[in-house]
């Protein structure tokens, strides 16, 4: 029974579920390749077959499960929904609490390689003054933060949920970071609790030019920014289909991705190919097949792909420009990212902005963990004096 207590959690996927998965993979029915069997039409048949074969015959979920269970995990009931989270306490006195929020089609797995360097920089050759107590919640409707208690899990409600989580952990002052959905949730936390959030750090989505850009605005932009505007326009024209489905008929999509492991794999892997960098590389060449499939398994094992899509895109997909909280905000834009500073500044107090035009993509924590870690450290050095540790002493360790 899940309650509002902070309960330790260990992943333990039932063996019958794994047997069922393997049977489904063995019995997969693949279509004949389309005349143009390339990434322009989705996941190529040959590549999909290769991934399915690896998933069935070489991927070891129990090994991945054991790796994840080495990380302290907990669950607690907030607003009627179980919330799963990682909580890695730093050994350093004065560490700053930091909430990391993932996106879609990612998971808490995105941050696994950041946990050690962020929480214990001394052990990883860094400055112990940069240490964080790291909290990584799983978004409502994703993975082990299921089932959803009710509807209405928009960005602002998730932000309030994370604030309540930090209340229960005893953290008063803290920082926030995220990409994709996390890049919307993190500033929303700053708006909801400006007296408690010492800094907001985001990668990727903030300042995306989703509305028409005037000629005057274009003329004031750099070549890099104009390229980002062009890529957003191409995205809205050529790649918007999945959002239209998930944001309007999430139940239809749910039947495919919850019942068919191959359908789920194709749905997620196509986005990893489209959003990783460099664009010509295959996603498993950038991230690795085991990490990619571990992420997919979190959706499969919990039958949560439908509710994740619902939470991710059914509500407030393109939000109006919000009122700025005034909270200092740091931004890093990798090669695939499309944020424009002057647009981001309309609703955020941008105090640090870094473009990395030749490295990394949408899944920065997976693709370029060292660069992202370095930028998070650099930004929070500028705001730590406001925060201090303010950490709990009696909660989970």
Short mmCIF file of C-alpha atoms in Angstrom, two decimals:
data_model
loop_
_atom_site.label_atom_id
_atom_site.label_comp_id
_atom_site.label_asym_id
_atom_site.label_seq_id
_atom_site.Cartn_x
_atom_site.Cartn_y
_atom_site.Cartn_z
CA UNK A 1 0.00 0.00 0.00
CA UNK A 2 1.38 3.38 -1.02
CA UNK A 3 0.96 6.20 1.51
CA UNK A 4 2.33 9.69 2.01
CA UNK A 5 5.27 8.17 3.86
CA UNK A 6 8.65 7.93 2.14
CA UNK A 7 9.00 4.20 1.47
CA UNK A 8 12.16 2.50 0.13
CA UNK A 9 11.61 0.95 -3.29
CA UNK A 10 13.36 -1.74 -5.29
CA UNK A 11 12.60 -2.69 -8.86
CA UNK A 12 11.55 -6.34 -9.12
CA UNK A 13 9.96 -7.14 -12.46
CA UNK A 14 8.00 -10.38 -12.32
CA UNK A 15 9.59 -13.29 -14.15
CA UNK A 16 6.25 -14.10 -15.79
CA UNK A 17 6.22 -10.64 -17.36
CA UNK A 18 9.70 -11.22 -18.78
CA UNK A 19 8.66 -14.62 -20.13
CA UNK A 20 5.64 -13.03 -21.77
CA UNK A 21 7.82 -10.31 -23.29
CA UNK A 22 10.22 -12.85 -24.77
CA UNK A 23 7.35 -14.85 -26.20
CA UNK A 24 5.90 -11.72 -27.82
CA UNK A 25 9.29 -10.82 -29.28
CA UNK A 26 9.73 -14.34 -30.66
CA UNK A 27 6.30 -14.19 -32.29
CA UNK A 28 6.75 -10.69 -33.74
CA UNK A 29 5.21 -10.17 -37.17
CA UNK A 30 7.26 -7.72 -39.21
CA UNK A 31 5.83 -5.97 -42.27
CA UNK A 32 7.50 -5.99 -45.63
CA UNK A 33 9.84 -2.99 -45.99
CA UNK A 34 8.37 0.07 -47.64
CA UNK A 35 9.79 1.02 -51.07
CA UNK A 36 11.87 3.70 -49.37
CA UNK A 37 12.85 1.81 -46.22
CA UNK A 38 14.73 4.62 -44.48
CA UNK A 39 14.37 6.97 -41.54
CA UNK A 40 12.22 9.40 -43.54
CA UNK A 41 9.28 7.01 -43.12
CA UNK A 42 10.10 5.81 -39.60
CA UNK A 43 12.35 3.06 -38.26
CA UNK A 44 13.83 1.00 -41.13
CA UNK A 45 12.73 -2.63 -41.04
CA UNK A 46 16.25 -4.04 -40.99
CA UNK A 47 17.32 -1.87 -38.07
CA UNK A 48 14.15 -2.66 -36.11
CA UNK A 49 14.71 -6.39 -36.60
CA UNK A 50 18.28 -6.01 -35.32
CA UNK A 51 17.13 -4.27 -32.16
CA UNK A 52 14.39 -6.83 -31.54
CA UNK A 53 16.89 -9.67 -31.98
CA UNK A 54 19.24 -8.01 -29.49
CA UNK A 55 16.40 -7.37 -27.03
CA UNK A 56 15.37 -11.03 -27.20
CA UNK A 57 18.74 -12.77 -27.26
CA UNK A 58 21.39 -10.50 -25.72
CA UNK A 59 19.87 -7.79 -23.52
CA UNK A 60 19.96 -8.79 -19.84
CA UNK A 61 17.18 -7.02 -17.94
CA UNK A 62 18.22 -8.54 -14.62
CA UNK A 63 21.67 -6.98 -15.01
CA UNK A 64 20.13 -3.61 -15.81
CA UNK A 65 17.69 -4.00 -12.92
CA UNK A 66 20.55 -4.71 -10.51
CA UNK A 67 22.41 -1.60 -11.69
CA UNK A 68 19.33 0.56 -11.10
CA UNK A 69 18.73 -1.02 -7.70
CA UNK A 70 22.20 0.11 -6.60
CA UNK A 71 20.69 3.62 -6.60
CA UNK A 72 18.57 4.57 -3.54
CA UNK A 73 14.93 4.64 -4.69
CA UNK A 74 11.69 5.52 -2.93
CA UNK A 75 7.97 5.97 -3.53
CA UNK A 76 5.39 8.16 -1.88
CA UNK A 77 1.76 9.02 -2.62
CA UNK A 78 1.23 12.64 -3.66
CA UNK A 79 -2.12 13.99 -4.84
CA UNK A 80 -3.46 10.48 -5.35
CA UNK A 81 -0.59 9.25 -7.56
CA UNK A 82 2.43 7.14 -6.50
CA UNK A 83 5.60 9.13 -7.11
CA UNK A 84 8.80 7.16 -7.64
CA UNK A 85 12.12 8.93 -7.18
CA UNK A 86 15.86 8.49 -6.77
CA UNK A 87 17.49 10.22 -3.83
CA UNK A 88 21.28 10.31 -3.66
CA UNK A 89 22.61 12.16 -0.62
CA UNK A 90 26.01 13.82 -0.95
CA UNK A 91 28.72 13.08 1.62
CA UNK A 92 29.71 16.75 1.50
CA UNK A 93 28.62 19.24 4.15
CA UNK A 94 26.70 22.10 2.61
CA UNK A 95 25.61 20.22 -0.53
CA UNK A 96 22.75 21.91 -2.37
CA UNK A 97 19.56 19.88 -2.97
CA UNK A 98 18.86 19.58 -6.70
CA UNK A 99 15.79 18.18 -8.48
CA UNK A 100 16.40 16.68 -11.94
CA UNK A 101 13.33 16.20 -14.17
CA UNK A 102 13.35 14.01 -17.25
CA UNK A 103 11.11 14.16 -20.33
CA UNK A 104 9.43 12.02 -22.96
CA UNK A 105 10.30 9.41 -24.21
CA UNK A 106 12.93 9.31 -21.51
CA UNK A 107 12.95 8.32 -17.86
CA UNK A 108 15.03 8.63 -14.71
CA UNK A 109 17.56 6.41 -16.54
CA UNK A 110 18.66 9.55 -18.38
CA UNK A 111 20.41 10.79 -15.23
CA UNK A 112 22.20 7.64 -14.06
CA UNK A 113 25.61 8.84 -15.24
CA UNK A 114 25.17 12.24 -13.56
CA UNK A 115 24.36 10.96 -10.08
CA UNK A 116 27.92 10.25 -8.93
CA UNK A 117 29.61 13.37 -10.34
CA UNK A 118 26.85 15.66 -9.04
CA UNK A 119 26.54 14.15 -5.57
CA UNK A 120 30.19 13.33 -4.92
CA UNK A 121 32.39 15.53 -7.13
CA UNK A 122 35.43 14.87 -4.94
CA UNK A 123 35.36 11.19 -5.95
CA UNK A 124 35.13 12.14 -9.62
CA UNK A 125 37.96 14.67 -9.67
CA UNK A 126 35.77 17.72 -9.09
CA UNK A 127 35.45 20.42 -6.46
CA UNK A 128 33.54 19.25 -3.35
CA UNK A 129 32.02 22.74 -3.15
CA UNK A 130 29.95 21.77 -6.22
CA UNK A 131 28.19 18.89 -4.45
CA UNK A 132 24.43 18.29 -4.63
CA UNK A 133 21.92 16.11 -2.83
CA UNK A 134 20.25 14.75 -5.97
CA UNK A 135 16.52 14.00 -6.24
CA UNK A 136 15.24 12.49 -9.51
CA UNK A 137 11.45 12.03 -9.56
CA UNK A 138 9.73 9.93 -12.20
CA UNK A 139 7.05 12.02 -13.90
CA UNK A 140 3.44 11.10 -13.01
CA UNK A 141 2.14 8.49 -15.44
CA UNK A 142 5.65 7.30 -16.31
CA UNK A 143 7.24 4.05 -15.17
CA UNK A 144 6.88 3.43 -11.47
CA UNK A 145 4.91 6.68 -10.91
CA UNK A 146 1.75 4.85 -11.88
CA UNK A 147 -1.17 4.48 -11.94
CA UNK A 148 -2.39 8.04 -12.32
CA UNK A 149 -4.82 8.98 -9.57
CA UNK A 150 -6.77 11.35 -11.80
CA UNK A 151 -6.45 13.72 -14.75
CA UNK A 152 -5.06 17.23 -14.84
CA UNK A 153 -1.32 16.55 -14.52
CA UNK A 154 -0.18 19.66 -16.35
CA UNK A 155 3.16 21.40 -15.88
CA UNK A 156 2.04 23.53 -12.94
CA UNK A 157 0.57 20.58 -11.08
CA UNK A 158 3.75 18.55 -11.55
CA UNK A 159 5.71 21.55 -10.25
CA UNK A 160 3.55 21.65 -7.11
CA UNK A 161 4.00 17.91 -6.72
CA UNK A 162 7.79 18.25 -6.79
CA UNK A 163 7.60 21.03 -4.19
CA UNK A 164 5.58 18.73 -1.93
CA UNK A 165 8.17 15.98 -2.48
CA UNK A 166 10.93 18.34 -1.37
CA UNK A 167 8.80 19.28 1.66
CA UNK A 168 8.62 15.63 2.66
CA UNK A 169 12.37 15.25 2.23
CA UNK A 170 12.95 18.28 4.44
CA UNK A 171 14.59 20.43 1.78
CA UNK A 172 13.64 24.10 2.00
CA UNK A 173 16.05 25.74 -0.45
CA UNK A 174 16.96 23.86 -3.60
CA UNK A 175 17.80 24.07 -7.29
CA UNK A 176 16.00 22.52 -10.26
CA UNK A 177 17.14 21.20 -13.63
CA UNK A 178 15.54 19.50 -16.60
CA UNK A 179 15.15 19.03 -20.32
CA UNK A 180 12.12 18.41 -22.56
CA UNK A 181 9.15 18.23 -20.13
CA UNK A 182 11.67 18.97 -17.39
CA UNK A 183 12.53 22.23 -19.13
CA UNK A 184 8.91 23.32 -18.58
CA UNK A 185 8.46 21.84 -15.11
CA UNK A 186 11.68 23.33 -13.71
CA UNK A 187 10.83 27.00 -14.44
CA UNK A 188 7.29 26.31 -13.20
CA UNK A 189 8.74 25.25 -9.84
CA UNK A 190 10.62 28.54 -9.74
CA UNK A 191 7.38 30.42 -10.38
CA UNK A 192 5.48 28.42 -7.76
CA UNK A 193 8.13 28.75 -5.04
CA UNK A 194 10.39 31.71 -5.90
CA UNK A 195 11.44 32.06 -2.25
CA UNK A 196 12.73 28.48 -2.19
CA UNK A 197 14.24 27.82 -5.63
CA UNK A 198 17.74 29.32 -5.75
CA UNK A 199 18.24 28.61 -9.44
CA UNK A 200 16.70 27.00 -12.51
CA UNK A 201 18.85 25.18 -15.06
CA UNK A 202 17.48 23.79 -18.32
CA UNK A 203 18.66 22.27 -21.56
CA UNK A 204 16.89 22.07 -24.88
CA UNK A 205 13.31 23.20 -24.99
CA UNK A 206 13.19 26.67 -23.45
CA UNK A 207 12.70 29.53 -25.93
CA UNK A 208 11.53 27.30 -28.78
CA UNK A 209 10.05 29.57 -31.52
CA UNK A 210 6.72 27.78 -31.98
CA UNK A 211 4.89 30.91 -33.10
CA UNK A 212 5.56 32.77 -36.34
CA UNK A 213 8.75 34.83 -36.19
CA UNK A 214 8.59 38.26 -37.77
CA UNK A 215 11.11 39.51 -40.33
CA UNK A 216 12.25 42.09 -37.80
CA UNK A 217 12.94 39.38 -35.23
CA UNK A 218 14.76 37.24 -37.79
CA UNK A 219 16.99 40.14 -38.78
CA UNK A 220 18.07 40.57 -35.15
CA UNK A 221 19.06 36.90 -34.80
CA UNK A 222 22.39 35.22 -35.35
CA UNK A 223 22.91 32.67 -38.12
CA UNK A 224 22.73 29.93 -35.46
CA UNK A 225 19.39 31.23 -34.21
CA UNK A 226 17.94 31.54 -37.73
CA UNK A 227 18.94 27.93 -38.35
CA UNK A 228 17.04 26.96 -35.21
CA UNK A 229 13.95 28.80 -36.42
CA UNK A 230 14.16 26.93 -39.74
CA UNK A 231 14.53 23.59 -37.97
CA UNK A 232 11.50 24.28 -35.79
CA UNK A 233 9.46 25.09 -38.88
CA UNK A 234 10.63 21.83 -40.48
CA UNK A 235 9.71 19.97 -37.29
CA UNK A 236 6.20 21.43 -37.24
CA UNK A 237 5.77 20.46 -40.88
CA UNK A 238 7.40 17.01 -40.97
CA UNK A 239 7.46 15.59 -37.43
CA UNK A 240 4.38 16.89 -35.65
CA UNK A 241 2.30 13.74 -36.24
CA UNK A 242 3.20 11.98 -32.99
CA UNK A 243 2.20 15.03 -30.95
CA UNK A 244 -1.11 15.30 -32.78
CA UNK A 245 -1.88 11.65 -31.94
CA UNK A 246 -0.72 11.74 -28.33
CA UNK A 247 -2.32 15.09 -27.57
CA UNK A 248 -5.71 14.33 -29.11
CA UNK A 249 -6.25 10.55 -28.97
CA UNK A 250 -3.82 9.12 -26.40
CA UNK A 251 -6.03 6.09 -25.77
CA UNK A 252 -5.69 4.98 -29.40
CA UNK A 253 -1.92 5.15 -29.22
CA UNK A 254 -1.95 3.36 -25.86
CA UNK A 255 -3.38 0.17 -27.36
CA UNK A 256 -0.39 -0.15 -29.69
CA UNK A 257 2.49 0.75 -27.40
CA UNK A 258 1.21 -1.12 -24.34
CA UNK A 259 0.34 -4.37 -26.12
CA UNK A 260 3.19 -4.64 -28.65
CA UNK A 261 6.82 -4.47 -27.51
CA UNK A 262 7.94 -3.99 -31.11
CA UNK A 263 5.46 -1.14 -31.54
CA UNK A 264 6.71 0.48 -28.34
CA UNK A 265 10.33 0.04 -29.38
CA UNK A 266 9.73 1.61 -32.80
CA UNK A 267 7.73 4.50 -31.32
CA UNK A 268 10.52 5.41 -28.88
CA UNK A 269 13.59 4.60 -30.98
CA UNK A 270 12.41 6.78 -33.85
CA UNK A 271 12.51 9.78 -31.52
CA UNK A 272 15.96 8.88 -30.25
CA UNK A 273 17.16 8.79 -33.86
CA UNK A 274 15.49 12.09 -34.73
CA UNK A 275 16.68 13.95 -31.65
CA UNK A 276 20.21 12.70 -30.97
CA UNK A 277 23.38 14.16 -32.49
CA UNK A 278 25.00 13.72 -34.94
CA UNK A 279 21.88 13.12 -37.04
CA UNK A 280 23.52 10.54 -39.31
CA UNK A 281 24.42 8.24 -36.40
CA UNK A 282 22.17 5.47 -35.17
CA UNK A 283 20.77 6.06 -31.66
CA UNK A 284 22.37 2.95 -30.18
CA UNK A 285 25.75 4.14 -31.48
CA UNK A 286 25.35 7.29 -29.38
CA UNK A 287 23.66 5.96 -26.26
CA UNK A 288 24.31 2.21 -26.38
CA UNK A 289 21.78 -0.57 -26.92
CA UNK A 290 21.61 -1.65 -23.29
CA UNK A 291 20.84 1.84 -21.98
CA UNK A 292 18.37 2.44 -24.80
CA UNK A 293 16.53 -0.82 -24.07
CA UNK A 294 16.62 -0.21 -20.31
CA UNK A 295 14.69 2.99 -20.95
CA UNK A 296 12.20 1.15 -23.18
CA UNK A 297 11.81 -1.58 -20.56
CA UNK A 298 10.64 0.92 -17.94
CA UNK A 299 7.70 1.76 -20.22
CA UNK A 300 7.03 -1.88 -21.12
CA UNK A 301 7.27 -3.40 -17.64
CA UNK A 302 4.87 -0.84 -16.17
CA UNK A 303 2.51 -0.64 -19.18
CA UNK A 304 2.89 3.13 -18.84
CA UNK A 305 3.56 4.30 -22.41
CA UNK A 306 -0.03 5.46 -22.84
CA UNK A 307 -0.28 7.39 -19.58
CA UNK A 308 3.18 8.89 -20.17
CA UNK A 309 2.11 10.16 -23.57
CA UNK A 310 -1.08 11.53 -22.04
CA UNK A 311 0.74 13.45 -19.32
CA UNK A 312 3.51 14.56 -21.66
CA UNK A 313 1.46 16.03 -24.47
CA UNK A 314 -2.27 16.03 -23.76
CA UNK A 315 -2.16 19.20 -21.68
CA UNK A 316 -0.54 22.57 -22.29
CA UNK A 317 1.73 21.32 -25.06
CA UNK A 318 2.61 24.84 -26.20
CA UNK A 319 2.13 27.05 -23.19
CA UNK A 320 1.67 30.83 -23.39
CA UNK A 321 4.58 32.97 -22.23
CA UNK A 322 4.49 32.76 -18.42
CA UNK A 323 5.17 35.48 -15.88
CA UNK A 324 8.84 35.36 -14.93
CA UNK A 325 9.55 34.34 -11.36
CA UNK A 326 12.76 36.34 -11.37
CA UNK A 327 14.64 33.19 -10.39
CA UNK A 328 18.15 33.08 -11.92
CA UNK A 329 18.03 30.72 -14.88
CA UNK A 330 20.90 29.01 -16.68
CA UNK A 331 20.52 27.48 -20.13
CA UNK A 332 22.69 25.20 -22.24
CA UNK A 333 21.74 24.58 -25.88
CA UNK A 334 23.31 21.59 -27.60
CA UNK A 335 23.58 20.99 -31.33
CA UNK A 336 20.06 19.59 -31.82
CA UNK A 337 18.42 22.14 -29.53
CA UNK A 338 16.36 25.03 -30.87
CA UNK A 339 16.01 27.60 -28.10
CA UNK A 340 16.29 31.32 -28.85
CA UNK A 341 17.52 33.49 -25.98
CA UNK A 342 15.40 36.55 -26.75
CA UNK A 343 12.28 34.36 -26.78
CA UNK A 344 13.28 32.54 -23.58
CA UNK A 345 13.87 35.87 -21.85
CA UNK A 346 10.20 36.85 -22.24
CA UNK A 347 9.25 34.58 -19.34
CA UNK A 348 12.54 33.78 -17.61
CA UNK A 349 15.38 35.60 -15.87
CA UNK A 350 18.23 34.26 -18.00
CA UNK A 351 21.52 34.87 -16.21
CA UNK A 352 23.66 32.33 -18.10
CA UNK A 353 23.26 31.05 -21.67
CA UNK A 354 25.70 28.70 -23.35
CA UNK A 355 25.50 27.39 -26.92
CA UNK A 356 27.24 24.12 -27.73
CA UNK A 357 26.59 24.08 -31.50
CA UNK A 358 28.69 21.06 -32.41
CA UNK A 359 27.93 18.51 -29.68
CA UNK A 360 24.94 16.75 -28.19
CA UNK A 361 21.24 16.50 -28.77
CA UNK A 362 17.88 16.43 -27.04
CA UNK A 363 18.92 13.71 -24.58
CA UNK A 364 21.85 15.70 -23.17
CA UNK A 365 22.24 13.71 -19.95
CA UNK A 366 22.64 10.51 -21.98
CA UNK A 367 24.63 11.96 -24.86
CA UNK A 368 26.98 14.44 -23.20
CA UNK A 369 26.87 13.80 -19.44
CA UNK A 370 30.24 15.43 -18.76
CA UNK A 371 29.41 18.66 -20.58
CA UNK A 372 25.99 18.87 -18.96
CA UNK A 373 27.41 18.16 -15.51
CA UNK A 374 30.03 20.86 -16.00
CA UNK A 375 27.46 23.43 -17.02
CA UNK A 376 25.15 22.57 -14.11
CA UNK A 377 28.07 23.02 -11.70
CA UNK A 378 29.13 26.29 -13.34
CA UNK A 379 25.65 27.79 -13.18
CA UNK A 380 24.86 26.81 -9.60
CA UNK A 381 28.15 28.30 -8.39
CA UNK A 382 26.57 31.67 -9.20
CA UNK A 383 23.53 31.07 -6.95
CA UNK A 384 24.71 28.81 -4.13
CA UNK A 385 25.19 31.67 -1.69
CA UNK A 386 21.41 32.09 -1.66
CA UNK A 387 20.74 28.45 -0.88
CA UNK A 388 23.01 26.64 1.52
CA UNK A 389 22.26 22.99 2.16
CA UNK A 390 18.93 23.31 4.04
CA UNK A 391 18.83 19.54 3.92
CA UNK A 392 16.88 17.11 5.99
CA UNK A 393 18.59 14.88 8.50
CA UNK A 394 15.87 12.41 9.37
CA UNK A 395 14.57 11.29 5.97
CA UNK A 396 15.86 8.70 3.50
CA UNK A 397 19.59 8.46 2.96
#
